[in-house]
Coordinates of C-alpha atoms in Angstrom, one line a residue:
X1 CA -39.3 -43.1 50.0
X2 CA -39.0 -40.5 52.7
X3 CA -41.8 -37.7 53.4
X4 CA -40.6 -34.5 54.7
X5 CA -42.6 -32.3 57.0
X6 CA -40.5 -29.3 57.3
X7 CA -40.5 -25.6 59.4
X8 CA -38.2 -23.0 60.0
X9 CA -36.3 -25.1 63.0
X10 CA -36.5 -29.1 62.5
X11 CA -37.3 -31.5 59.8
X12 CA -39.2 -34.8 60.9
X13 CA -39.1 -37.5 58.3
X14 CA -41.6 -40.1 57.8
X15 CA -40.5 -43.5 56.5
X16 CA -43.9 -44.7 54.7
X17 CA -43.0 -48.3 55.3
X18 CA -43.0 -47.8 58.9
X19 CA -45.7 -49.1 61.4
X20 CA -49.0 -47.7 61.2
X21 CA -48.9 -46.5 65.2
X22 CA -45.5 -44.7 65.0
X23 CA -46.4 -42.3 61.6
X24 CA -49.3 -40.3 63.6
X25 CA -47.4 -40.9 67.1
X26 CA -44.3 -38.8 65.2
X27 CA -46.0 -36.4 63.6
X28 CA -47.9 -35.4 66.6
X29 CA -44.7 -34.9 68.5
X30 CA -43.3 -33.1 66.0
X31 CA -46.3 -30.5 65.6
X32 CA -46.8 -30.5 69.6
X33 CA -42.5 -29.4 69.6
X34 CA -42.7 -26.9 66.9
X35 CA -46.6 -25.1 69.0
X36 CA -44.5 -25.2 72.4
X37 CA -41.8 -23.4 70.4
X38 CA -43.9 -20.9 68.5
X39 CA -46.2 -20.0 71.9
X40 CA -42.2 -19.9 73.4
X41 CA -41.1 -17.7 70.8
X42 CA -44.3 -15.5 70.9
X43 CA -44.3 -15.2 74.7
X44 CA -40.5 -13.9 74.9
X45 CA -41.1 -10.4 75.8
X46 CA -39.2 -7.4 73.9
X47 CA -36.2 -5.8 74.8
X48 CA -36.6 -3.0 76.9
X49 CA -36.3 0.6 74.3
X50 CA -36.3 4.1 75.9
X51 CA -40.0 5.4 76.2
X52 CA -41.1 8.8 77.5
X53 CA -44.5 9.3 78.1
X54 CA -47.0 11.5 76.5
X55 CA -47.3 14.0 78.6
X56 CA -46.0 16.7 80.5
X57 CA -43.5 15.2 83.1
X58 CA -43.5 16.6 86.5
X59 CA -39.9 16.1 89.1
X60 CA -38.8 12.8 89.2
X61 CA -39.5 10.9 92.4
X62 CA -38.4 7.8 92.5
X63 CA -36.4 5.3 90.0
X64 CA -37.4 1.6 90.1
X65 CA -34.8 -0.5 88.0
X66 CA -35.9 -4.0 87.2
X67 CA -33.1 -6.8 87.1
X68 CA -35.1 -9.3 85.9
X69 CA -35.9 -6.9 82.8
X70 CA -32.8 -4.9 82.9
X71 CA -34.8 -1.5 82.7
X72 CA -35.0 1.9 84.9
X73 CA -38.0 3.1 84.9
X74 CA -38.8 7.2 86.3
X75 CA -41.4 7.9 88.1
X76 CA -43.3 11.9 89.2
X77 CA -46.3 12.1 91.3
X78 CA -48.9 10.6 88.3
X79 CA -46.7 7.7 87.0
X80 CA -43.8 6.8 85.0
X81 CA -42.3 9.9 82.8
X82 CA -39.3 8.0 81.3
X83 CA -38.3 4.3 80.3
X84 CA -35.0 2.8 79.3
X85 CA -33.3 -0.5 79.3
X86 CA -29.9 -1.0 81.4
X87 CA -27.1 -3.0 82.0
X88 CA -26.8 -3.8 85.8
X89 CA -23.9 -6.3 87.1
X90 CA -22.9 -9.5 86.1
X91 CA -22.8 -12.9 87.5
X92 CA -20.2 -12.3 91.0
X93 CA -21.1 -8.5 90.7
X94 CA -24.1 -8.6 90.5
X95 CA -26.2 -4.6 91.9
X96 CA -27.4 -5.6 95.0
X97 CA -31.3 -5.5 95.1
X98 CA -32.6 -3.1 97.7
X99 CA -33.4 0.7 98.7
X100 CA -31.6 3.4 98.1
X101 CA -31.2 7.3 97.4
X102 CA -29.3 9.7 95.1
X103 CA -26.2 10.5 97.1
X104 CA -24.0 12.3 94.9
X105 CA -24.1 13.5 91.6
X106 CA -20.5 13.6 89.2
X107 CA -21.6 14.8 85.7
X108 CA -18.2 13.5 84.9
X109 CA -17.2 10.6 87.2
X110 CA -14.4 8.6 86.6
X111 CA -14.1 4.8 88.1
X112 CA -11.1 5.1 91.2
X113 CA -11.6 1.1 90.9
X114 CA -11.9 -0.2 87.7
X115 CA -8.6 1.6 85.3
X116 CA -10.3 5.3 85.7
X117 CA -13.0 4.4 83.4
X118 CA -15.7 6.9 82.2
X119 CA -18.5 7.3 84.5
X120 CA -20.1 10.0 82.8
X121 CA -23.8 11.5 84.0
X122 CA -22.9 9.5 87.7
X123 CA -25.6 9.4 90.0
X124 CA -24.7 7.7 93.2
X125 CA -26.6 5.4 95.9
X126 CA -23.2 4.1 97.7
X127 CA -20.4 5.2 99.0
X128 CA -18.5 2.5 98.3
X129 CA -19.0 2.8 94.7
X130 CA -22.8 1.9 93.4
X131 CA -24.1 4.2 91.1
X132 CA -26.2 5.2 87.8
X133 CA -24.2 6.3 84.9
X134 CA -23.9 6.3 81.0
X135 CA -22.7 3.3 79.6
X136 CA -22.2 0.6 76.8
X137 CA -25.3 -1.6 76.9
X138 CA -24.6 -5.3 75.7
X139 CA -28.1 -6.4 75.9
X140 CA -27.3 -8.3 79.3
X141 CA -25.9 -7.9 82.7
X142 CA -22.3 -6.9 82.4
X143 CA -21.3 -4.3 85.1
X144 CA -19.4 -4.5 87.8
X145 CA -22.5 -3.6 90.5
X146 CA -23.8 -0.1 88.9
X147 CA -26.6 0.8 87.0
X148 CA -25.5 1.3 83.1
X149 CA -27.7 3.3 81.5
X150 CA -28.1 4.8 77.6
X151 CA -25.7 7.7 77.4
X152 CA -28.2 10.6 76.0
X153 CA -30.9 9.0 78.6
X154 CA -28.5 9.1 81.4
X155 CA -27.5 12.7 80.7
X156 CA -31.0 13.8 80.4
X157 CA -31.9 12.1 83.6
X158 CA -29.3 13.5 85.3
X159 CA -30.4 16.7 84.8
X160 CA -33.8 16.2 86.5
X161 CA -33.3 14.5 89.6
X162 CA -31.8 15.7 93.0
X163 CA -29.9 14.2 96.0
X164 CA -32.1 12.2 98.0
X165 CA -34.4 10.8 95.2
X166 CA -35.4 7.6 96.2
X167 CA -33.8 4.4 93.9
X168 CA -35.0 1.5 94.3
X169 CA -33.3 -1.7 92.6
X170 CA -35.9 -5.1 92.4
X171 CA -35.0 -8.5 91.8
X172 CA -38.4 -8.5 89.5
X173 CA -40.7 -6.1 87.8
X174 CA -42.0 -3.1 90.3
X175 CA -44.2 -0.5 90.0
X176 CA -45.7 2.1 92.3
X177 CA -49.3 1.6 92.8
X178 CA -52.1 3.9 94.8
X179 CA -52.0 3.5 98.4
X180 CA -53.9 4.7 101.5
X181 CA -53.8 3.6 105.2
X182 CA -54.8 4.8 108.7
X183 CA -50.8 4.2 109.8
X184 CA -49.4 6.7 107.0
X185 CA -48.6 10.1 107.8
X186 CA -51.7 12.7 107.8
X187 CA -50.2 16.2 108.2
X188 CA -52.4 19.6 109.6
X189 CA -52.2 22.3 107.0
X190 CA -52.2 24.8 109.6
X191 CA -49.0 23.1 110.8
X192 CA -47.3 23.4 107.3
X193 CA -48.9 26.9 106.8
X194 CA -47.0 28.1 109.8
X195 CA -43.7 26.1 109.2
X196 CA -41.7 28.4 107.7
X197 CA -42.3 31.5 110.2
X198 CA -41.6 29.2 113.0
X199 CA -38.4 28.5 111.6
X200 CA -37.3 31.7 110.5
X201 CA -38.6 32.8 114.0
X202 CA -36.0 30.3 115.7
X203 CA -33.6 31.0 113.8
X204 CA -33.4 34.4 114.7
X205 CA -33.6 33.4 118.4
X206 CA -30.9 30.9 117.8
X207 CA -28.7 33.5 116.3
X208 CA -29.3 35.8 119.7
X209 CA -28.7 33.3 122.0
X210 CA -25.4 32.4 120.1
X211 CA -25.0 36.1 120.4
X212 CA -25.2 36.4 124.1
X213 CA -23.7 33.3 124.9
X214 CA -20.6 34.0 123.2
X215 CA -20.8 37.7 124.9
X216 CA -21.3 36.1 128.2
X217 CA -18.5 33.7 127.5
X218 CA -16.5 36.3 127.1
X219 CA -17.8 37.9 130.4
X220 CA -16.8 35.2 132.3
X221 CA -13.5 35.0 130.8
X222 CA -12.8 38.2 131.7
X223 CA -14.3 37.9 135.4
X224 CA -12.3 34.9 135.8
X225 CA -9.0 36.5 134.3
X226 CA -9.3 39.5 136.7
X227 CA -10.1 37.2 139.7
X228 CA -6.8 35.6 139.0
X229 CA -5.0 38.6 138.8
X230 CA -6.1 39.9 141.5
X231 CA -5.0 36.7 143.6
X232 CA -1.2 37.6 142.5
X233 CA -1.6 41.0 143.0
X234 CA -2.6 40.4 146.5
X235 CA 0.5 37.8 146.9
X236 CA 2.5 40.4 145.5
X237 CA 1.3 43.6 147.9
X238 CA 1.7 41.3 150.6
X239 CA 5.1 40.5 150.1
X240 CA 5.9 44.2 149.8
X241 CA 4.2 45.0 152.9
X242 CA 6.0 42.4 155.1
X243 CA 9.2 44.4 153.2
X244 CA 7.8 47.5 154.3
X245 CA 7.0 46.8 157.9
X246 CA 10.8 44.7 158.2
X247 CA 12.0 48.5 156.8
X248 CA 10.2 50.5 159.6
X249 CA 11.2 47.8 162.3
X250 CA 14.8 48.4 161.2
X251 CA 14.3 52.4 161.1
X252 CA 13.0 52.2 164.8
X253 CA 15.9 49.8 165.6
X254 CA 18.3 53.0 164.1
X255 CA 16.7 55.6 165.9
X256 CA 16.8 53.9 169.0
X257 CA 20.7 53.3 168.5
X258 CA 21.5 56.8 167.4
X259 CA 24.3 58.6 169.5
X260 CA 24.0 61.8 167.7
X261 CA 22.2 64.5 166.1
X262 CA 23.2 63.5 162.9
X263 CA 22.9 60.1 163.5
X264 CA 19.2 60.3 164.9
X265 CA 18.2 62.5 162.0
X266 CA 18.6 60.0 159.4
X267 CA 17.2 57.3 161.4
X268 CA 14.1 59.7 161.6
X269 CA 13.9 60.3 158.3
X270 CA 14.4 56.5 157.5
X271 CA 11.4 56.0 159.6
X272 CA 9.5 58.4 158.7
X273 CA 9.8 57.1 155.0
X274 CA 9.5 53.4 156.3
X275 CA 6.0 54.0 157.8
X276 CA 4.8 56.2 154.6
X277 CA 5.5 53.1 152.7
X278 CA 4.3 50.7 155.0
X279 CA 1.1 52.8 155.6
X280 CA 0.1 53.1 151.9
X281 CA 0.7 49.1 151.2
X282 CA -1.3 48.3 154.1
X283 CA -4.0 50.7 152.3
X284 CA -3.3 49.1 148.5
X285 CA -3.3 45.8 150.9
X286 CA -7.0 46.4 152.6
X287 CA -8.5 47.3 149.3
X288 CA -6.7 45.0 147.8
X289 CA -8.5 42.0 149.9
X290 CA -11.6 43.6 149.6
X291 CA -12.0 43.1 145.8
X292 CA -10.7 39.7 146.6
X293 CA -13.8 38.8 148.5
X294 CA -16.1 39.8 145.9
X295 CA -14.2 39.3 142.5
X296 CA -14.4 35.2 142.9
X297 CA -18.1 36.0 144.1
X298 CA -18.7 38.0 140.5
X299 CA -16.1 35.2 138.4
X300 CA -18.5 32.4 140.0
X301 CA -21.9 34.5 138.6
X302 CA -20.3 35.4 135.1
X303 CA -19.5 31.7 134.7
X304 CA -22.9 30.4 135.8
X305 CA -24.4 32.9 133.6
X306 CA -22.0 31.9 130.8
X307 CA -23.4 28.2 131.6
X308 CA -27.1 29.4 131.4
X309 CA -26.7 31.0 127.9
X310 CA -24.9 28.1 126.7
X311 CA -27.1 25.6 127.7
X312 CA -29.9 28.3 125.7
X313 CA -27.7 28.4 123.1
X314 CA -28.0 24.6 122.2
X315 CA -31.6 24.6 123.4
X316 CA -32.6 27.5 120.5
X317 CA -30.1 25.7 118.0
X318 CA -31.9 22.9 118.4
X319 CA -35.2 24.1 118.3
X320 CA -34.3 25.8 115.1
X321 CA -32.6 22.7 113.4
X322 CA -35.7 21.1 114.1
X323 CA -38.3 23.6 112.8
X324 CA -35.7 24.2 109.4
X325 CA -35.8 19.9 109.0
X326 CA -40.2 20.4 109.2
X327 CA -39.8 22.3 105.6
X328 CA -38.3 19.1 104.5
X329 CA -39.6 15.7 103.2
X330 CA -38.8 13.0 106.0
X331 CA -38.1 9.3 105.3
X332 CA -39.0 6.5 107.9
X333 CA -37.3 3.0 107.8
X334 CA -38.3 0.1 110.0
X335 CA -36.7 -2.8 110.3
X336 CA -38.0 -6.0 111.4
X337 CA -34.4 -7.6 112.2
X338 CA -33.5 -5.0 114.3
X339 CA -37.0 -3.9 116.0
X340 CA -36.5 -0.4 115.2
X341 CA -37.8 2.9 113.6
X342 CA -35.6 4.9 111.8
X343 CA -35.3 8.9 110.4
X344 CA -33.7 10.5 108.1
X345 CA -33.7 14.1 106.7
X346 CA -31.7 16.0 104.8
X347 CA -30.0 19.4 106.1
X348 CA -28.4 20.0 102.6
X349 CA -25.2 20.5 104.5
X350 CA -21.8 19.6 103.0
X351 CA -20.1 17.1 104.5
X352 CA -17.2 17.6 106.5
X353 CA -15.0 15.1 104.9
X354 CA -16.1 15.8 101.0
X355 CA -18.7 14.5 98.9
X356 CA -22.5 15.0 99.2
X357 CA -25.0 15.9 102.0
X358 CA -25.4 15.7 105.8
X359 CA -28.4 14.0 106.3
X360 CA -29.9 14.3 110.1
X361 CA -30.6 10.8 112.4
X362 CA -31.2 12.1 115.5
X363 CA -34.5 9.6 115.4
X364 CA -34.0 6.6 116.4
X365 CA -36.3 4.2 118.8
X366 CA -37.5 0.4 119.7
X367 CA -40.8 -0.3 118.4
X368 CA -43.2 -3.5 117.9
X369 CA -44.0 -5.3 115.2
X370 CA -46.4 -8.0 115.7
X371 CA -45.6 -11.5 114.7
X372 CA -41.7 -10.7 114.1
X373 CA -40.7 -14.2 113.7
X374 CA -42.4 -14.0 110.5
X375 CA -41.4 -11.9 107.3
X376 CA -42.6 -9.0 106.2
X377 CA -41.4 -8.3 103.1
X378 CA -39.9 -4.9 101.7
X379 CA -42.3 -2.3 101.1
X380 CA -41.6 1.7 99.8
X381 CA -44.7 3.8 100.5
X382 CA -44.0 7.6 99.1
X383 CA -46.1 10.7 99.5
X384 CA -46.3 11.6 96.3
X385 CA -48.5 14.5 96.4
X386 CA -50.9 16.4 98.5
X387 CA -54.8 15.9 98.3
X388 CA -57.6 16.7 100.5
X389 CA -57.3 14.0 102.8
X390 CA -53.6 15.7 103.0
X391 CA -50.9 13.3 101.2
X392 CA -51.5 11.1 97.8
X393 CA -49.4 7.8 98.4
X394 CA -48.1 5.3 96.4
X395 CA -47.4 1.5 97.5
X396 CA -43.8 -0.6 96.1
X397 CA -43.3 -3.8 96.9
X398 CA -39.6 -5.7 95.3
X399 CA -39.7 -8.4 98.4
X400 CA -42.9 -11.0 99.2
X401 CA -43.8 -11.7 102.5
X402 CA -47.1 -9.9 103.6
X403 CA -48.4 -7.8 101.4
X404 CA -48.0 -3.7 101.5
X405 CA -51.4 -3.6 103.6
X406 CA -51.0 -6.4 105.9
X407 CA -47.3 -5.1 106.5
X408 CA -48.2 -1.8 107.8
X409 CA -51.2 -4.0 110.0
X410 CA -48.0 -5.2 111.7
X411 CA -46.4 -2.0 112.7
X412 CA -47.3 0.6 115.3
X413 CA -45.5 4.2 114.8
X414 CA -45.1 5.6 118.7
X415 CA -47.2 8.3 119.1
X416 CA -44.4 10.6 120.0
X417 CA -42.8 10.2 116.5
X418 CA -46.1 11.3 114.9
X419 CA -46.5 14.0 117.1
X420 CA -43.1 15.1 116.4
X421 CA -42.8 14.8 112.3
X422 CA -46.5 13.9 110.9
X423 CA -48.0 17.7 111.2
X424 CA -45.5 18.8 108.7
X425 CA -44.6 15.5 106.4
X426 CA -44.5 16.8 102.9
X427 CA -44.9 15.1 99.5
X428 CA -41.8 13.1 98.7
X429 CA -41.6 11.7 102.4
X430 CA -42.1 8.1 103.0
X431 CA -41.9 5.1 105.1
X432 CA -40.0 2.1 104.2
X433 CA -40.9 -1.7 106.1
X434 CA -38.4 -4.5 105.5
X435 CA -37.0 -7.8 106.9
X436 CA -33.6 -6.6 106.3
X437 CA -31.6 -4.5 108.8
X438 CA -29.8 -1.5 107.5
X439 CA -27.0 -1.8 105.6
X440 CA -23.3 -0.4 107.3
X441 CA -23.7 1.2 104.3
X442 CA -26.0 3.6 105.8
X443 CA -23.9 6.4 107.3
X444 CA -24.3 10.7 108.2
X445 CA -24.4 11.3 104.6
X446 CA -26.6 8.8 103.6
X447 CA -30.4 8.5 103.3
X448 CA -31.5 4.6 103.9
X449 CA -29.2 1.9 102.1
X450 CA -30.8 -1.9 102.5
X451 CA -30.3 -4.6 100.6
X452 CA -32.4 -8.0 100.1
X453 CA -29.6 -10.8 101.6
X454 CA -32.3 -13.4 99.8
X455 CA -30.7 -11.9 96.2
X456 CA -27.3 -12.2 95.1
X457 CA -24.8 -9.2 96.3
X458 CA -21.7 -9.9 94.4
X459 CA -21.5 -6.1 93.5
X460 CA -21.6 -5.0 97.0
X461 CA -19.3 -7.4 98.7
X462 CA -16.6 -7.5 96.2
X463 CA -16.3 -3.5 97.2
X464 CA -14.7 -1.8 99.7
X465 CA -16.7 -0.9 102.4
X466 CA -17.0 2.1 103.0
X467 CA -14.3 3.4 106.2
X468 CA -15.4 4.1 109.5
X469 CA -16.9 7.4 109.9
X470 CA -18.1 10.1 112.0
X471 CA -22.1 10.2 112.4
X472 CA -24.7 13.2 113.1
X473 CA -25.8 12.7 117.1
X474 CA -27.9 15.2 118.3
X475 CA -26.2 14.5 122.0
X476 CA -22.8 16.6 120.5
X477 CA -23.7 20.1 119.4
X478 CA -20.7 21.3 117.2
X479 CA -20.9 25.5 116.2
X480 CA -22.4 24.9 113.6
X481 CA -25.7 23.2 115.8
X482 CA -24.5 19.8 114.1
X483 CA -22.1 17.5 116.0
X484 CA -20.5 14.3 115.1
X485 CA -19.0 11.0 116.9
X486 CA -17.5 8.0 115.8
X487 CA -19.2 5.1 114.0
X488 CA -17.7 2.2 114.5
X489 CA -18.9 -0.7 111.9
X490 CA -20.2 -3.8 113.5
X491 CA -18.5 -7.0 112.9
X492 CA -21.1 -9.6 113.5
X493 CA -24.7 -9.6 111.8
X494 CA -27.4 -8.3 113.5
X495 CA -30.3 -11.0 115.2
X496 CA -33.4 -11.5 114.6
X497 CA -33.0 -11.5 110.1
X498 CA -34.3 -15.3 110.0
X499 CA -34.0 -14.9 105.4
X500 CA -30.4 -13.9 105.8
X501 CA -28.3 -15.5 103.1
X502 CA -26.1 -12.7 102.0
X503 CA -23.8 -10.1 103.1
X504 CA -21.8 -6.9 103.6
X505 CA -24.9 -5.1 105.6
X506 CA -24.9 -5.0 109.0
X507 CA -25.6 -1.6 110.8
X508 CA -24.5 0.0 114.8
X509 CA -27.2 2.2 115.9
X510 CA -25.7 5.9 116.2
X511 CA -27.0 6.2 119.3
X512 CA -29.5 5.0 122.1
X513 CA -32.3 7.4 121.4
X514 CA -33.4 11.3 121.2
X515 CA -35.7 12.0 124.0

């Protein structure tokens, strides 16, 4: 006779004539299986559903999506405004945990690597091809690196974010939390008050000292031009007054042969005519080198002047590019592989070469970090809104090392940068602290692109990288007050990353500094 004790998943069976120790062993087994699998079961959490919250959502600021959930979640200045789940990239293609920006947005995108498929609602964060879209959604990880989303949801998103909104992709479940330091920016109202004069005040002056240097350009142009002709003008009077004296020798030569009357009367006239001639050259001649004396004289002060309002020229069109970037929010990264600080702001400039935003990096410097043999983790801190003490800031953390406190302990901003960009750092600015250096990713139309090498990167290695390309320098003023150079991509990775694992990130500084 068998005894059943039965549930939804197993069936243990009893033998009564069994030994006495075994029956109670059994069953509790049994029971202890079918709790673990219950509390299991309970404990599985629920599949991520599109949420809004209930309230009035302000502009988006910043997307966290979760890989371990598969979930983007949106976030404004008071907390998250809008939930969904996601499909993000599969096992070899897997979207590269890290930080990022809105790039580009293609309302309808098409894939150029994977048989032109729809894209729809795209939303961009690399060049070489990572982005947010609409999507089918499985339920699991199946894209090839992007950021599936919901189609209605990624439509509806797409229509409240901008270029430049911060996206950040974590291994694990993130979420902004309140934040306040003594390193974080503090701006001076007064400074922000007077922000926008000051740069419609230098822009003006830019535009008159383009103005006059291009009219003194043109001076010296013209002073040169008439200095040169001058100089073959002279040559040329010269030559005729050599003729003109050879003419009068001859005539004297004539009238000292003539026999007769007639003969000594057209030698005198020939002479007569020979020294008129020879006369007035020698006068064209004297006058002639005269102005040649003081035309290279007034050439030399045109072009010195020229060179004075040039040099104004890129001084005002600097000064104005800089007081225009103060009216916008400014991101910081520092990296503790590279031992550097970097900026980035955006001058909502087309790029040359097609597709988004030119984003300035004149900033870039050496700083300290103390303790850099040990990690530091990945940190986001966002101004999220002003307050009385001057900016409301929020604290992300996606990798461990210290925690978002101790990692800004670590750091020391130069004074100079402060100086230079805290007086007029606005909501929506922020400061970024990682392990990882940038990623080559991160070009002149990019905000920051890094990615954690301690999480899997199939996504971003089995792309293309993106081609070389020319980068903003602030040493190579273009007419429009924005120059470029080539940035060439570097090879080998950079020191000093002891949690390196993966790949396809390795950054060249654009240039040696800014001062």
């Amino acid at each position: 006779m068998v005894k059943r004790f039965t549930t939804a998943r197993s069936t243990v069976a009893i033998r009564r004539w069994g030994s006495p120790a075994v029956v109670p062993l059994t069953v509790m087994a049994a029971l202890t299986a079918l709790t673990a699998d219950a509390a299991a079961r309970q404990a599985r959490p629920k599949p991520p559903t599109e949420a809004a919250a209930p309230r009035d959502a302000g502009e988006p600021i910043m997307a966290i999506v979760s890989i371990k959930t598969q979930q983007v979640t949106i976030y404004d200045a008071d907390g998250w405004i809008l939930r969904a789940p996601v499909s993000t990239g599969t096992t070899g293609r897997e979207t590269p945990a890290g930080v990022f920006a809105i790039l580009e947005k293609n309302k309808d995108h098409r894939s150029s690597l994977y048989d032109d498929a729809e894209m729809p609602n795209m939303q961009r964060i690399t060049w070489n091809g990572i982005a947010l879209h609409g999507g089918p959604l499985p339920g699991y990880a199946a894209s090839h690196g992007c950021v599936r989303m919901p189609f209605g949801f990624a439509e509806k998103l797409f229509d409240k974010t901008r270029i430049g909104m911060r996206v950040i992709v974590s291994p694990d479940d993130a979420e902004p939390v309140e934040f306040s330091h003594p390193a974080l920016f503090v701006p001076r109202p007064e400074a922000i008050a007077a922000a926008p004069t000051r740069a419609e005040t230098l822009a003006r002056e830019a535009a008159e000292a383009a103005r006059t240097a291009g009219e003194a350009k043109n001076a010296a142009a013209t002073a040169a031009s008439e200095a040169a002709s001058l100089k073959v003008s002279l040559r040329k009077l010269e030559r005729l007054k050599t003729r003109a004296d050879a003419e009068l020798a001859y005539a004297d030569k004539a009238l000292a042969a003539a026999k007769t009357d007639e003969a000594k009367a057209r030698a005198e006239n020939l002479k007569q005519k020979a020294a008129a001639k020879a006369a007035e050259l020698g006068t064209q001649l004297d006058t002639a080198r005269d102005d040649a004396k003081s035309k290279p004289g007034a050439a030399a002060a045109a072009k010195e002047a020229a060179k004075t309002a040039q040099t104004r020229k890129a001084d005002t069109a600097k000064a104005a590019s800089e007081a225009k970037l103060a009216l916008e929010p400014i991101s910081i990264y520092i990296s503790r592989a590279t031992q550097k600080l970097y900026v980035r702001r955006p001058t909502h400039k087309p790029a040359p070469d097609g597709g988004g935003i030119v984003f300035d990096a004149t900033i870039e410097i050496p700083l300290t970090i103390r303790n850099p043999e040990r990690p530091i983790g990945t940190h986001v801190f966002t101004a999220v809104a002003r307050n009385e003490a001057g900016l409301r800031w929020t604290a992300v953390t996606i990798d461990n090392g210290d925690d978002a406190r101790a990692a800004l302990d670590r750091i020391t901003i130069p004074q100079q940068v402060l100086d230079r960009i805290a007086p007029t750092a606005l909501p929506r600015s922020s400061i970024v602290i990682s392990d990882e250096p940038l990623s080559s990713e991160t070009n002149y139309r990019t905000e920051f692109v890094a990615v954690l090498s301690t999480e899997p990167q199939g996504g971003f290695i089995t792309r293309r990288p993106t081609p070389d390309v020319l980068v903003a320098s602030d040493d190579v003023q273009g007419d429009n007050g924005f120059g470029f150079f080539n940035f060439p991509r570097d090879p080998a990775p950079q020191i000093g990353n002891t949690r390196r694992r993966g790949g396809g990130q390795y950054y060249r500084p654009m240039q040696p500094g800014w001062w």
